[in-house]
Coordinates of C-alpha atoms in Angstrom, one line a residue:
Chain Q
M297 CA -59.7 -184.8 154.8
P298 CA -57.9 -182.2 152.7
F299 CA -56.4 -179.4 154.8
S300 CA -58.3 -176.6 153.1
S301 CA -60.1 -173.7 154.7
Q302 CA -63.8 -174.1 155.5
Q303 CA -66.4 -172.2 153.6
P304 CA -67.7 -169.0 155.1
H305 CA -71.1 -168.9 156.7
K306 CA -72.5 -166.6 154.1
K307 CA -76.1 -166.6 155.3
N308 CA -75.1 -164.9 158.5
L309 CA -73.6 -161.8 156.9
K310 CA -75.4 -158.7 158.0
D311 CA -74.6 -155.0 158.5
H312 CA -75.1 -155.0 162.3
T313 CA -76.0 -151.8 164.2
C314 CA -73.9 -152.3 167.3
Q315 CA -73.5 -150.4 170.5
V316 CA -70.1 -149.9 172.0
M317 CA -70.3 -151.6 175.5
A318 CA -66.6 -151.1 176.4
N319 CA -63.4 -150.0 174.8
Q320 CA -60.7 -151.0 177.2
N321 CA -57.0 -150.1 177.0
V322 CA -55.1 -153.3 177.8
G323 CA -51.6 -152.4 176.9
N324 CA -49.4 -150.2 174.8
Q325 CA -51.8 -148.9 172.1
L326 CA -53.8 -152.1 172.6
Y327 CA -57.6 -152.2 173.1
I328 CA -60.4 -154.6 173.5
L329 CA -63.6 -153.2 171.9
T330 CA -66.8 -154.9 173.1
L331 CA -69.7 -154.5 170.9
K332 CA -73.3 -155.6 171.1
T333 CA -75.5 -156.0 168.1
N334 CA -79.2 -154.9 168.2
D335 CA -80.1 -157.8 165.9
P336 CA -82.5 -160.1 167.7
D337 CA -80.7 -163.1 166.1
G338 CA -77.5 -161.9 167.9
F339 CA -74.0 -162.2 166.4
Y340 CA -72.4 -165.4 165.3
C341 CA -69.0 -166.1 163.8
R342 CA -66.3 -168.7 163.8
A343 CA -62.6 -168.5 164.6
G344 CA -60.7 -166.9 161.7
Q345 CA -63.6 -164.8 160.5
F346 CA -63.5 -161.0 160.7
V347 CA -65.7 -158.0 160.7
M348 CA -65.6 -154.6 158.9
I349 CA -66.0 -151.8 161.4
D350 CA -67.4 -148.5 160.1
M351 CA -66.2 -145.1 161.3
P352 CA -69.3 -143.3 162.4
T353 CA -68.5 -140.1 160.5
P354 CA -69.7 -138.5 157.3
V355 CA -66.1 -138.1 156.3
F356 CA -65.0 -140.8 153.9
Y357 CA -63.2 -143.7 155.5
F358 CA -63.0 -147.3 154.7
R359 CA -64.3 -149.7 157.3
R360 CA -61.5 -151.4 159.3
P361 CA -61.1 -155.2 159.1
M362 CA -60.8 -156.6 162.6
S363 CA -60.4 -160.2 163.8
V364 CA -63.0 -161.3 166.3
L365 CA -61.5 -162.3 169.6
A366 CA -64.6 -163.7 171.3
V367 CA -68.3 -164.1 170.8
H368 CA -70.8 -164.1 173.7
D369 CA -74.3 -165.5 173.9
D370 CA -76.1 -162.2 174.4
G371 CA -75.1 -160.6 171.1
R372 CA -71.9 -159.2 172.5
F373 CA -68.5 -159.8 170.8
D374 CA -65.0 -158.5 171.3
V375 CA -62.3 -157.4 168.9
F376 CA -58.7 -156.8 169.8
Y377 CA -56.9 -154.0 168.0
K378 CA -53.8 -151.9 168.1
V379 CA -53.7 -148.2 167.3
H380 CA -51.5 -147.7 164.3
G381 CA -53.2 -145.3 162.0
Q382 CA -56.0 -142.6 161.6
G383 CA -58.8 -145.1 161.8
T384 CA -57.7 -146.9 164.9
Q385 CA -56.9 -143.6 166.5
I386 CA -60.6 -142.7 166.0
M387 CA -61.6 -146.1 167.4
A388 CA -59.6 -145.6 170.5
Q389 CA -61.7 -142.5 171.4
W390 CA -65.0 -144.4 171.3
Q391 CA -67.0 -144.3 174.5
P392 CA -69.6 -146.8 175.6
G393 CA -73.0 -146.1 174.3
I394 CA -72.2 -144.9 170.8
E395 CA -73.6 -146.8 167.8
I396 CA -71.5 -148.1 164.9
Q397 CA -72.1 -150.3 161.9
V398 CA -70.4 -153.6 161.7
L399 CA -70.5 -155.8 158.6
G400 CA -69.9 -159.5 159.3
P401 CA -69.1 -162.2 159.8
L402 CA -66.8 -162.2 156.8
G403 CA -64.2 -164.6 155.4
N404 CA -63.5 -168.3 156.0
T405 CA -62.5 -170.2 159.1
F406 CA -59.7 -172.4 160.3
T407 CA -59.9 -176.2 159.6
P408 CA -60.3 -177.9 163.0
P409 CA -57.3 -179.9 164.1
T410 CA -57.4 -183.7 163.9
E411 CA -55.2 -183.9 167.0
P412 CA -56.2 -181.0 169.3
E413 CA -53.5 -181.6 172.0
T414 CA -50.6 -181.5 169.6
A415 CA -51.9 -178.6 167.5
L416 CA -49.8 -175.5 167.6
L417 CA -51.3 -172.0 167.7
I418 CA -48.6 -169.5 166.9
G419 CA -49.4 -165.8 167.3
G420 CA -47.6 -162.5 166.9
G421 CA -48.9 -159.2 168.1
I422 CA -52.6 -158.6 167.6
G423 CA -52.6 -161.8 165.4
I424 CA -53.3 -163.7 168.6
A425 CA -57.1 -162.7 168.4
P426 CA -58.3 -165.4 166.0
L427 CA -56.1 -168.0 167.7
Y428 CA -57.6 -167.2 171.1
M429 CA -61.0 -167.9 169.5
L430 CA -59.7 -171.0 167.8
G431 CA -58.4 -172.3 171.2
Q432 CA -61.9 -171.7 172.6
E433 CA -63.5 -173.6 169.7
I434 CA -61.2 -176.5 170.0
K435 CA -61.8 -176.8 173.8
N436 CA -65.6 -176.6 173.2
R437 CA -65.5 -179.4 170.7
T438 CA -63.2 -181.7 172.5
E439 CA -64.2 -181.5 176.1
N440 CA -61.4 -179.1 177.0
R441 CA -58.5 -180.7 175.2
T442 CA -56.1 -177.7 175.0
P443 CA -53.7 -177.0 172.2
N444 CA -50.4 -175.3 172.7
C445 CA -50.2 -171.6 172.1
Y446 CA -47.0 -169.8 171.3
Y447 CA -47.3 -166.1 171.5
G448 CA -44.6 -163.6 170.6
V449 CA -44.6 -159.9 171.5
R450 CA -42.1 -157.1 171.6
S451 CA -42.3 -156.5 175.4
H452 CA -44.5 -157.2 178.4
Q453 CA -46.5 -154.0 177.6
E454 CA -47.7 -155.5 174.4
V455 CA -49.1 -158.8 175.7
G456 CA -52.5 -157.3 176.3
L457 CA -54.4 -160.5 176.8
K458 CA -52.1 -162.2 179.3
D459 CA -54.8 -163.0 181.8
S460 CA -57.3 -164.2 179.2
L461 CA -54.6 -166.3 177.5
E462 CA -53.6 -167.9 180.7
A463 CA -57.3 -168.7 181.4
Q464 CA -57.7 -170.1 177.9
F465 CA -54.7 -172.2 177.5
G466 CA -53.4 -172.7 181.1
S467 CA -49.8 -172.1 182.2
K468 CA -48.8 -175.5 180.8
C469 CA -49.9 -174.8 177.2
L470 CA -49.2 -171.1 177.0
H471 CA -45.7 -170.2 175.9
L472 CA -44.8 -166.5 175.7
S473 CA -41.8 -164.8 174.2
S474 CA -40.7 -161.2 174.0
D475 CA -38.1 -159.5 172.0
D476 CA -36.7 -157.6 175.0
G477 CA -37.1 -160.5 177.4
S478 CA -39.4 -158.6 179.7
V479 CA -42.0 -161.5 179.6
G480 CA -41.5 -165.2 178.9
F481 CA -38.8 -166.4 176.7
H482 CA -36.2 -163.8 175.6
G483 CA -36.3 -163.9 171.8
N484 CA -38.9 -164.1 169.0
V485 CA -41.6 -166.7 168.6
G486 CA -39.5 -168.6 166.0
D487 CA -36.7 -169.0 168.6
L488 CA -39.3 -170.1 171.1
L489 CA -40.4 -172.8 168.6
K490 CA -36.8 -174.0 168.2
Q491 CA -36.7 -174.4 172.0
N492 CA -39.8 -176.7 171.7
R493 CA -38.6 -178.9 168.9
E494 CA -40.1 -182.0 170.3
R495 CA -43.6 -180.5 170.4
V496 CA -43.2 -179.1 166.9
Q497 CA -42.2 -182.6 165.6
A498 CA -45.1 -184.2 167.4
A499 CA -47.7 -181.8 165.9
K500 CA -49.9 -182.6 163.0
E501 CA -51.3 -179.1 162.5
A502 CA -50.2 -175.6 163.2
Y503 CA -52.1 -172.3 162.9
I504 CA -50.2 -169.0 162.5
C505 CA -51.5 -165.4 162.6
G506 CA -49.3 -162.3 162.9
P507 CA -47.2 -160.0 160.8
T508 CA -46.4 -161.5 157.4
V509 CA -42.7 -161.7 158.0
M510 CA -43.3 -163.6 161.2
M511 CA -45.7 -165.9 159.5
E512 CA -43.4 -166.8 156.7
A513 CA -40.5 -167.3 159.0
C514 CA -42.5 -169.5 161.4
F515 CA -43.9 -171.6 158.5
Q516 CA -40.4 -172.2 157.1
L517 CA -39.2 -173.1 160.5
L518 CA -42.0 -175.5 161.1
R519 CA -41.5 -177.3 157.8
E520 CA -37.8 -177.6 158.5
M521 CA -38.4 -179.2 161.9
N522 CA -41.5 -181.2 160.8
P523 CA -41.9 -181.7 157.0
A524 CA -45.3 -183.4 157.4
I525 CA -46.9 -180.6 159.5
R526 CA -49.9 -179.0 157.9
V527 CA -50.0 -175.2 158.4
E528 CA -52.8 -172.7 158.0
V529 CA -52.1 -169.0 158.2
S530 CA -54.5 -166.2 158.6
L531 CA -53.5 -163.2 156.5
E532 CA -53.9 -159.6 157.1
E533 CA -54.2 -157.3 154.0
R534 CA -55.5 -153.8 153.3
M535 CA -59.2 -154.3 152.7
P536 CA -61.2 -151.5 151.1
C537 CA -64.4 -153.5 151.0
G538 CA -64.1 -156.9 152.8
T539 CA -66.7 -158.4 150.5
G540 CA -64.8 -159.5 147.4
A541 CA -65.8 -156.4 145.4
C542 CA -62.6 -154.4 145.0
T543 CA -59.9 -157.1 144.4
G544 CA -57.6 -155.0 146.5
C545 CA -56.5 -157.5 149.1
V546 CA -55.2 -160.3 147.0
V547 CA -52.5 -162.9 147.6
F548 CA -50.7 -165.0 145.0
R549 CA -51.0 -168.8 145.3
S550 CA -49.2 -171.6 143.6
D551 CA -52.3 -173.7 143.0
Q552 CA -54.5 -170.9 141.6
P553 CA -54.2 -169.3 138.2
L554 CA -55.2 -165.8 139.5
P555 CA -54.5 -164.1 142.8
S556 CA -57.0 -165.0 145.6
K557 CA -59.0 -162.4 147.4
V558 CA -58.0 -162.5 151.1
C559 CA -61.4 -161.2 152.2
V560 CA -63.6 -164.0 150.6
E561 CA -61.2 -166.8 149.8
G562 CA -59.3 -166.3 153.0
P563 CA -58.2 -164.9 155.3
V564 CA -57.2 -168.4 156.3
F565 CA -55.0 -170.2 153.7
D566 CA -53.1 -173.4 153.5
A567 CA -49.5 -172.0 153.9
T568 CA -48.0 -174.4 151.4
T569 CA -49.9 -172.8 148.6
L570 CA -48.9 -169.2 149.3
I571 CA -46.3 -167.4 147.2
W572 CA -44.9 -165.1 149.9
R573 CA -42.9 -162.9 147.5
P574 CA -44.5 -162.9 144.1
S575 CA -42.8 -161.5 141.0
A576 CA -44.5 -159.0 138.8
P577 CA -47.0 -160.8 136.6
L578 CA -47.3 -158.1 134.0
S579 CA -44.9 -156.3 131.7
P580 CA -44.5 -152.5 132.0
E581 CA -46.3 -152.0 128.7
E582 CA -49.4 -153.5 130.2
N583 CA -49.4 -151.0 133.0
I584 CA -53.1 -150.2 133.6
V585 CA -53.3 -147.1 135.7
C586 CA -56.9 -146.1 135.8
S587 CA -58.9 -149.2 135.5
R588 CA -60.2 -151.6 138.1
Chain C
M29 CA -91.1 -143.7 139.5
L30 CA -87.5 -144.7 139.5
S31 CA -87.4 -146.7 136.3
V32 CA -85.3 -145.6 133.4
K33 CA -85.7 -146.5 129.7
L34 CA -82.5 -146.3 127.8
N35 CA -82.7 -147.5 124.2
D36 CA -84.8 -150.6 124.5
I37 CA -83.7 -151.5 128.0
T38 CA -85.9 -150.6 131.0
F39 CA -83.9 -150.3 134.2
S40 CA -86.0 -150.7 137.3
S41 CA -83.8 -148.2 139.1
P42 CA -81.2 -145.6 138.0
L43 CA -78.7 -147.1 140.3
L44 CA -76.0 -149.3 138.9
N45 CA -72.6 -150.3 140.4
A46 CA -69.4 -149.0 138.9
S47 CA -67.4 -151.7 137.2
G48 CA -65.0 -153.5 139.5
C49 CA -66.7 -152.2 142.6
F50 CA -69.3 -154.9 143.4
N51 CA -69.5 -158.5 144.2
P52 CA -72.8 -159.9 143.0
E53 CA -72.6 -162.7 145.5
L54 CA -73.8 -160.1 148.0
F55 CA -77.2 -160.6 146.5
N56 CA -77.2 -164.0 148.3
T57 CA -76.7 -162.5 151.7
M58 CA -78.2 -159.0 151.4
A59 CA -81.4 -159.8 149.7
P60 CA -83.0 -156.4 149.1
L61 CA -80.0 -155.2 147.3
N62 CA -81.0 -156.5 143.8
E63 CA -84.4 -154.8 144.2
S64 CA -82.7 -151.4 144.5
M65 CA -80.2 -151.8 141.7
G66 CA -81.3 -151.3 138.1
G67 CA -78.5 -153.5 136.8
V68 CA -75.1 -154.9 137.4
V69 CA -72.0 -153.7 135.6
T70 CA -69.5 -156.5 135.5
K71 CA -65.9 -156.2 136.5
T72 CA -64.0 -155.4 133.3
V73 CA -63.5 -158.6 131.3
T74 CA -60.6 -159.1 128.9
Q75 CA -60.3 -161.8 126.3
E76 CA -57.7 -163.8 128.3
P77 CA -57.4 -164.1 132.0
R78 CA -55.3 -161.4 133.7
P79 CA -53.6 -161.7 137.1
G80 CA -53.6 -157.9 137.7
N81 CA -50.9 -156.0 139.6
L82 CA -48.8 -156.8 142.6
Q83 CA -49.6 -155.4 146.0
Q84 CA -50.0 -152.6 147.1
R85 CA -53.1 -152.2 144.9
T86 CA -55.1 -149.6 146.9
V87 CA -54.6 -146.6 149.1
E88 CA -57.1 -145.0 151.3
L89 CA -57.3 -141.2 151.1
P90 CA -59.2 -140.3 154.2
G91 CA -62.0 -137.8 153.6
I92 CA -61.7 -137.8 149.8
G93 CA -61.6 -141.4 148.5
M94 CA -59.0 -143.9 147.4
L95 CA -56.4 -144.8 144.8
N96 CA -56.5 -148.2 143.0
S97 CA -54.2 -150.0 140.6
I98 CA -55.8 -153.4 140.5
G99 CA -54.7 -153.9 136.9
L100 CA -57.9 -155.5 135.5
Q101 CA -57.5 -158.8 137.3
N102 CA -60.2 -161.1 135.8
P103 CA -60.7 -164.7 134.7
G104 CA -61.2 -163.9 131.0
L105 CA -64.1 -163.8 128.6
N106 CA -64.7 -167.5 128.4
Y107 CA -65.0 -167.9 132.1
F108 CA -67.4 -165.0 132.2
L109 CA -69.7 -166.5 129.5
E110 CA -69.5 -170.0 130.9
T111 CA -70.0 -169.2 134.6
E112 CA -70.4 -165.6 135.8
V113 CA -73.1 -164.5 133.4
L114 CA -75.3 -167.4 134.5
M115 CA -74.8 -166.5 138.1
L116 CA -75.8 -162.9 137.4
A117 CA -78.8 -164.0 135.4
Q118 CA -80.4 -165.7 138.3
Y119 CA -80.8 -162.4 140.2
G120 CA -83.0 -160.8 137.6
V121 CA -81.0 -157.7 137.1
K122 CA -79.9 -156.2 133.8
I123 CA -76.4 -157.3 132.9
I124 CA -74.0 -154.7 131.5
L125 CA -70.8 -156.4 130.4
S126 CA -67.7 -154.2 130.8
L127 CA -65.1 -155.1 128.2
S128 CA -61.6 -154.1 127.5
A129 CA -59.1 -155.0 124.8
T130 CA -55.5 -154.1 123.9
S131 CA -56.3 -153.4 120.3
I132 CA -59.1 -151.9 118.3
E133 CA -59.9 -155.2 116.6
G134 CA -59.8 -156.9 120.0
F135 CA -63.0 -155.1 121.0
G136 CA -64.8 -156.4 117.9
T137 CA -63.4 -159.9 118.4
M138 CA -64.6 -160.0 122.0
V139 CA -68.1 -158.9 121.1
E140 CA -68.3 -161.4 118.3
I141 CA -67.4 -164.1 120.9
V142 CA -70.2 -162.8 123.2
T143 CA -72.7 -162.6 120.3
N144 CA -72.0 -166.1 119.1
H145 CA -71.9 -167.7 122.6
P146 CA -75.1 -169.6 123.7
N147 CA -75.0 -167.6 127.0
G148 CA -74.3 -164.3 125.2
H149 CA -78.0 -163.4 125.1
W150 CA -78.0 -162.7 128.9
V151 CA -75.9 -159.6 128.2
D152 CA -78.2 -156.6 128.0
A153 CA -75.6 -154.0 127.2
I154 CA -71.9 -153.6 126.7
E155 CA -69.8 -150.9 128.4
I156 CA -66.4 -150.5 126.8
N157 CA -63.6 -149.5 129.1
L158 CA -61.4 -147.2 127.1
S159 CA -59.0 -146.5 130.0
C160 CA -56.7 -149.3 129.0
P161 CA -53.5 -149.4 127.2
N162 CA -53.3 -149.7 123.4
V163 CA -50.3 -152.1 123.1
A164 CA -49.8 -151.2 119.4
K165 CA -49.3 -147.6 120.5
G166 CA -46.8 -148.2 123.3
G167 CA -49.4 -148.6 126.0
V168 CA -51.1 -145.2 125.6
D169 CA -54.7 -145.4 126.7
F170 CA -57.3 -145.6 123.9
G171 CA -59.5 -143.1 125.8
I172 CA -57.3 -140.1 125.2
S173 CA -57.5 -140.2 121.4
P174 CA -60.8 -139.2 119.7
G175 CA -59.8 -141.3 116.7
R176 CA -59.2 -144.4 118.7
V177 CA -62.3 -143.9 120.8
K178 CA -64.3 -143.7 117.7
A179 CA -62.7 -146.8 116.2
C180 CA -63.1 -148.9 119.3
T181 CA -66.7 -147.9 119.6
E182 CA -67.4 -148.6 116.0
A183 CA -65.7 -152.0 116.2
T184 CA -67.9 -152.9 119.3
V185 CA -71.1 -151.5 117.9
Q186 CA -70.7 -153.3 114.6
A187 CA -70.3 -156.7 116.3
S188 CA -72.9 -156.2 119.0
K189 CA -76.5 -157.0 119.1
C190 CA -77.1 -154.9 122.2
P191 CA -76.5 -151.3 123.1
V192 CA -72.9 -150.1 123.7
F193 CA -72.0 -147.6 126.3
A194 CA -68.6 -145.9 126.0
K195 CA -66.9 -145.2 129.4
L196 CA -64.7 -142.2 129.1
T197 CA -61.6 -141.1 130.9
P198 CA -61.4 -137.7 132.5
N199 CA -57.6 -137.7 132.1
I200 CA -57.7 -135.4 129.1
T201 CA -57.9 -131.7 128.5
S202 CA -61.5 -131.7 127.4
I203 CA -63.9 -134.6 127.5
L204 CA -66.0 -133.2 124.6
P205 CA -63.8 -134.5 121.6
V206 CA -63.8 -138.1 123.0
A207 CA -67.5 -137.9 123.8
E208 CA -68.2 -136.7 120.3
A209 CA -66.1 -139.5 118.9
A210 CA -67.9 -142.1 120.9
I211 CA -71.2 -140.8 119.7
E212 CA -70.0 -140.8 116.1
G213 CA -68.8 -144.4 116.6
G214 CA -72.4 -145.4 117.5
A215 CA -72.4 -145.4 121.3
S216 CA -75.9 -145.6 122.7
A217 CA -74.8 -143.8 125.9
I218 CA -71.8 -142.2 127.5
S219 CA -70.5 -143.5 130.9
A220 CA -68.6 -140.7 132.6
I221 CA -66.2 -140.6 134.3
N222 CA -63.6 -143.2 134.9
T223 CA -61.1 -142.7 137.7
V224 CA -58.8 -139.7 137.7
V225 CA -55.1 -140.5 137.6
G226 CA -53.4 -139.8 140.9
C227 CA -50.5 -140.7 143.2
S228 CA -49.8 -140.9 146.9
I229 CA -46.4 -141.1 148.7
D230 CA -45.7 -142.9 151.9
I231 CA -43.5 -140.4 153.7
K232 CA -42.5 -142.9 156.3
N233 CA -41.0 -145.3 153.8
K234 CA -40.2 -142.6 151.2
K235 CA -41.9 -144.3 148.3
P236 CA -45.2 -144.4 146.5
Y237 CA -47.9 -146.5 148.2
L238 CA -48.9 -148.2 145.0
N239 CA -46.7 -150.8 143.5
R240 CA -47.4 -149.2 140.1
I241 CA -46.7 -145.7 141.5
S242 CA -49.9 -144.1 140.2
G243 CA -53.5 -145.3 140.1
G244 CA -57.1 -144.3 139.6
Y245 CA -58.4 -141.8 142.1
S246 CA -62.1 -142.3 143.0
G247 CA -64.5 -141.3 145.8
P248 CA -66.1 -138.1 147.0
G249 CA -63.2 -135.9 145.9
I250 CA -63.8 -136.5 142.2
K251 CA -67.5 -135.6 142.3
P252 CA -67.1 -132.0 141.0
I253 CA -64.8 -133.3 138.2
A254 CA -67.5 -135.8 137.2
L255 CA -70.3 -133.3 137.4
H256 CA -68.4 -130.8 135.2
A257 CA -67.8 -133.5 132.6
I258 CA -71.5 -134.6 132.6
W259 CA -72.6 -131.0 132.4
Q260 CA -70.4 -130.4 129.4
I261 CA -71.5 -133.6 127.6
H262 CA -75.2 -133.0 128.2
H263 CA -74.9 -129.4 127.2
H264 CA -73.3 -130.2 123.8
F265 CA -75.0 -133.6 123.1
P266 CA -78.4 -133.3 124.9
E267 CA -79.8 -136.3 122.9
T268 CA -77.1 -138.7 124.2
P269 CA -78.0 -140.5 127.4
I270 CA -75.3 -140.2 130.1
I271 CA -74.5 -142.7 132.9
G272 CA -73.0 -140.5 135.6
I273 CA -70.1 -141.9 137.7
G274 CA -67.8 -140.2 140.2
G275 CA -68.0 -140.0 144.0
I276 CA -71.7 -140.6 144.5
S277 CA -72.4 -141.2 148.1
S278 CA -76.0 -140.2 148.7
A279 CA -79.4 -139.6 147.0
N280 CA -78.6 -135.9 146.9
D281 CA -75.5 -136.7 144.9
V282 CA -77.6 -138.8 142.5
L283 CA -79.9 -135.8 142.1
E284 CA -77.0 -133.6 141.3
F285 CA -75.8 -136.0 138.6
M286 CA -79.3 -136.2 137.1
M287 CA -79.8 -132.5 137.1
A288 CA -76.5 -132.1 135.4
G289 CA -77.6 -134.5 132.6
A290 CA -77.3 -138.1 133.7
S291 CA -80.1 -140.6 133.2
L292 CA -78.5 -143.4 135.2
V293 CA -75.7 -143.4 137.7
Q294 CA -73.1 -145.8 138.9
I295 CA -71.9 -146.1 142.5
G296 CA -68.4 -147.4 143.2
T297 CA -66.1 -146.4 146.0
Q298 CA -68.8 -145.6 148.5
S299 CA -70.2 -149.1 148.2
F300 CA -66.9 -150.4 149.6
R301 CA -67.7 -148.6 152.8
N302 CA -71.4 -149.6 152.7
P303 CA -72.6 -152.3 150.4
M304 CA -76.1 -151.5 151.4
I305 CA -75.8 -148.0 150.0
F306 CA -77.9 -148.9 147.0
S307 CA -80.9 -149.7 149.2
K308 CA -80.5 -146.5 151.2
I309 CA -80.2 -144.3 148.2
H310 CA -83.2 -146.0 146.5
Q311 CA -85.3 -145.3 149.6
D312 CA -84.2 -141.7 149.7
L313 CA -84.9 -141.2 146.0
M314 CA -88.4 -142.6 146.3
A315 CA -89.0 -140.3 149.2
Y316 CA -87.7 -137.3 147.2
G317 CA -89.8 -138.2 144.2
Q318 CA -92.9 -138.4 146.3
S319 CA -92.3 -135.2 148.1
E320 CA -91.7 -133.4 144.8
G321 CA -94.7 -135.1 143.1
L322 CA -92.5 -136.5 140.4
Q323 CA -93.9 -139.2 138.0
H324 CA -90.5 -140.1 136.7
L325 CA -87.2 -139.2 138.3
T326 CA -85.7 -138.9 134.9
D327 CA -87.8 -135.8 134.4
L328 CA -85.0 -134.2 136.3
T329 CA -82.3 -135.2 133.8
G330 CA -80.6 -132.1 132.7
C331 CA -83.1 -129.8 134.4
A332 CA -80.3 -127.7 135.9
H333 CA -79.4 -126.6 132.4
S334 CA -82.8 -125.2 131.7
Q335 CA -82.8 -123.5 135.1
K336 CA -79.6 -121.9 134.1
M337 CA -81.1 -120.8 130.8
K338 CA -84.1 -119.3 132.7
R339 CA -81.8 -117.4 134.9
Q340 CA -79.8 -116.1 132.0
S341 CA -83.0 -115.0 130.2
L342 CA -84.1 -113.1 133.4
I343 CA -80.8 -111.3 133.5
Q344 CA -81.1 -110.3 129.8

């Protein structure tokens, strides 16, 4: 089977009217937002997919793209976010009971691993959210066969999901690292992978989500240690629309003639196809300022 | 009540998307959407595929809109005619092909390709995007020169079997000379306005947000600029239909544009926030029309001008 991302579940896309059930501060600027759709069909999505969350204000804001952390049977679902701008500052003020519009599910999904026990889930910061959900999906499909999760944070204050991750992956399969050494391995997640060379070399598949710099570094590292490993990355980009309309969130790929829209062709991509630092495709004379 | 007849085309609704602001695949998932839209304006197509600009391509401007410098990424005219136009045709909406070229002759060449292609008959109208660089003139936009606007429009009209709309840039001292040039070139309607050139600086990193430094400003903040342009065009060329564009977010905004002189409108940036905005505005316009006892919403087109005239006559 080619290691390409699965197609999105387009039929499920809806603009859900959701109620905020909880908005819990779980670390330094980290929150888990629990939403419940009023749609009688509930909310369904797969690991890797995301939602666009509207700011309930008449003032113009884009919706915020957010990875889904977990989906529950009763129409509730969780998103994990970090406050780092005006939109997320507004979100952090939300109290239970308010209604917001949530467009989703959007985007594609991870390709399930062929060998769940050797698969590597490598997260950085809030990039852990889709990997947490992927871990759950893998366990559900394989009678609790648990992949290894490597999670890098700056400090113990930024783990956020420690208890949930321990419950999901167990202490044997969860490997934490922190830049300041305050939790887990002292160093970044790449250094942690180097410490686990045997596991990396035994893995057939790896899944990475986190800051772009971290994803590129981890991908290069994995390929150095295990040239045959197949790697999927879940990208984060600025997304004005999330629906493939604006062409604002593109990524350049070696196997595609034109840049790919992260929101509809991703966010999950085969890492070998990505051009991490593309050069300018157009000459200055072709500078088009005011046309989409 | 909401249908609009423009040339020989009947649009079931005055609501269109602005070019480059809509993914028609949403019709698959959000079914009522095509019922509220009178037509779809394609993302601007160039003769050859274009990769567009590097990231960062967009900047959010909270409260007022956004900047974009996408750079006309598109898969080219052949792909459009072989694939995209057929996908659009299945939804039963009018298809307005947005075209752009880097030379005056290029517009004519592209339209000839459309006219002669077996799938070309699906195109109901052509909107020429004049906010693109004229390579022969060192990359200066066609849209700022009345002479070149007229020449591009003429080249398109002569090669086209369907109506041609000229989409005008506001980045010019007065929009009237280029509007007049487009009309003289044979445009069936004027689309106004394209985005307003703008810039935004990231003070944390001490550099412009956009890779291309400046981009097109769109969203609620440009609505007064657009209304001014439409008012002027309608005032001087009342016989020319206008497709109003610029920061439309609600039915009330649509009414403002129509009262200023627009017959149809295009919605862009707001649909990024809410792709269902077309359905909401459609409902609200229907409710307005019923409450006002209107037979045709287009009866409102330009009505604010006559009100102004009435007021002036009272004063006199």
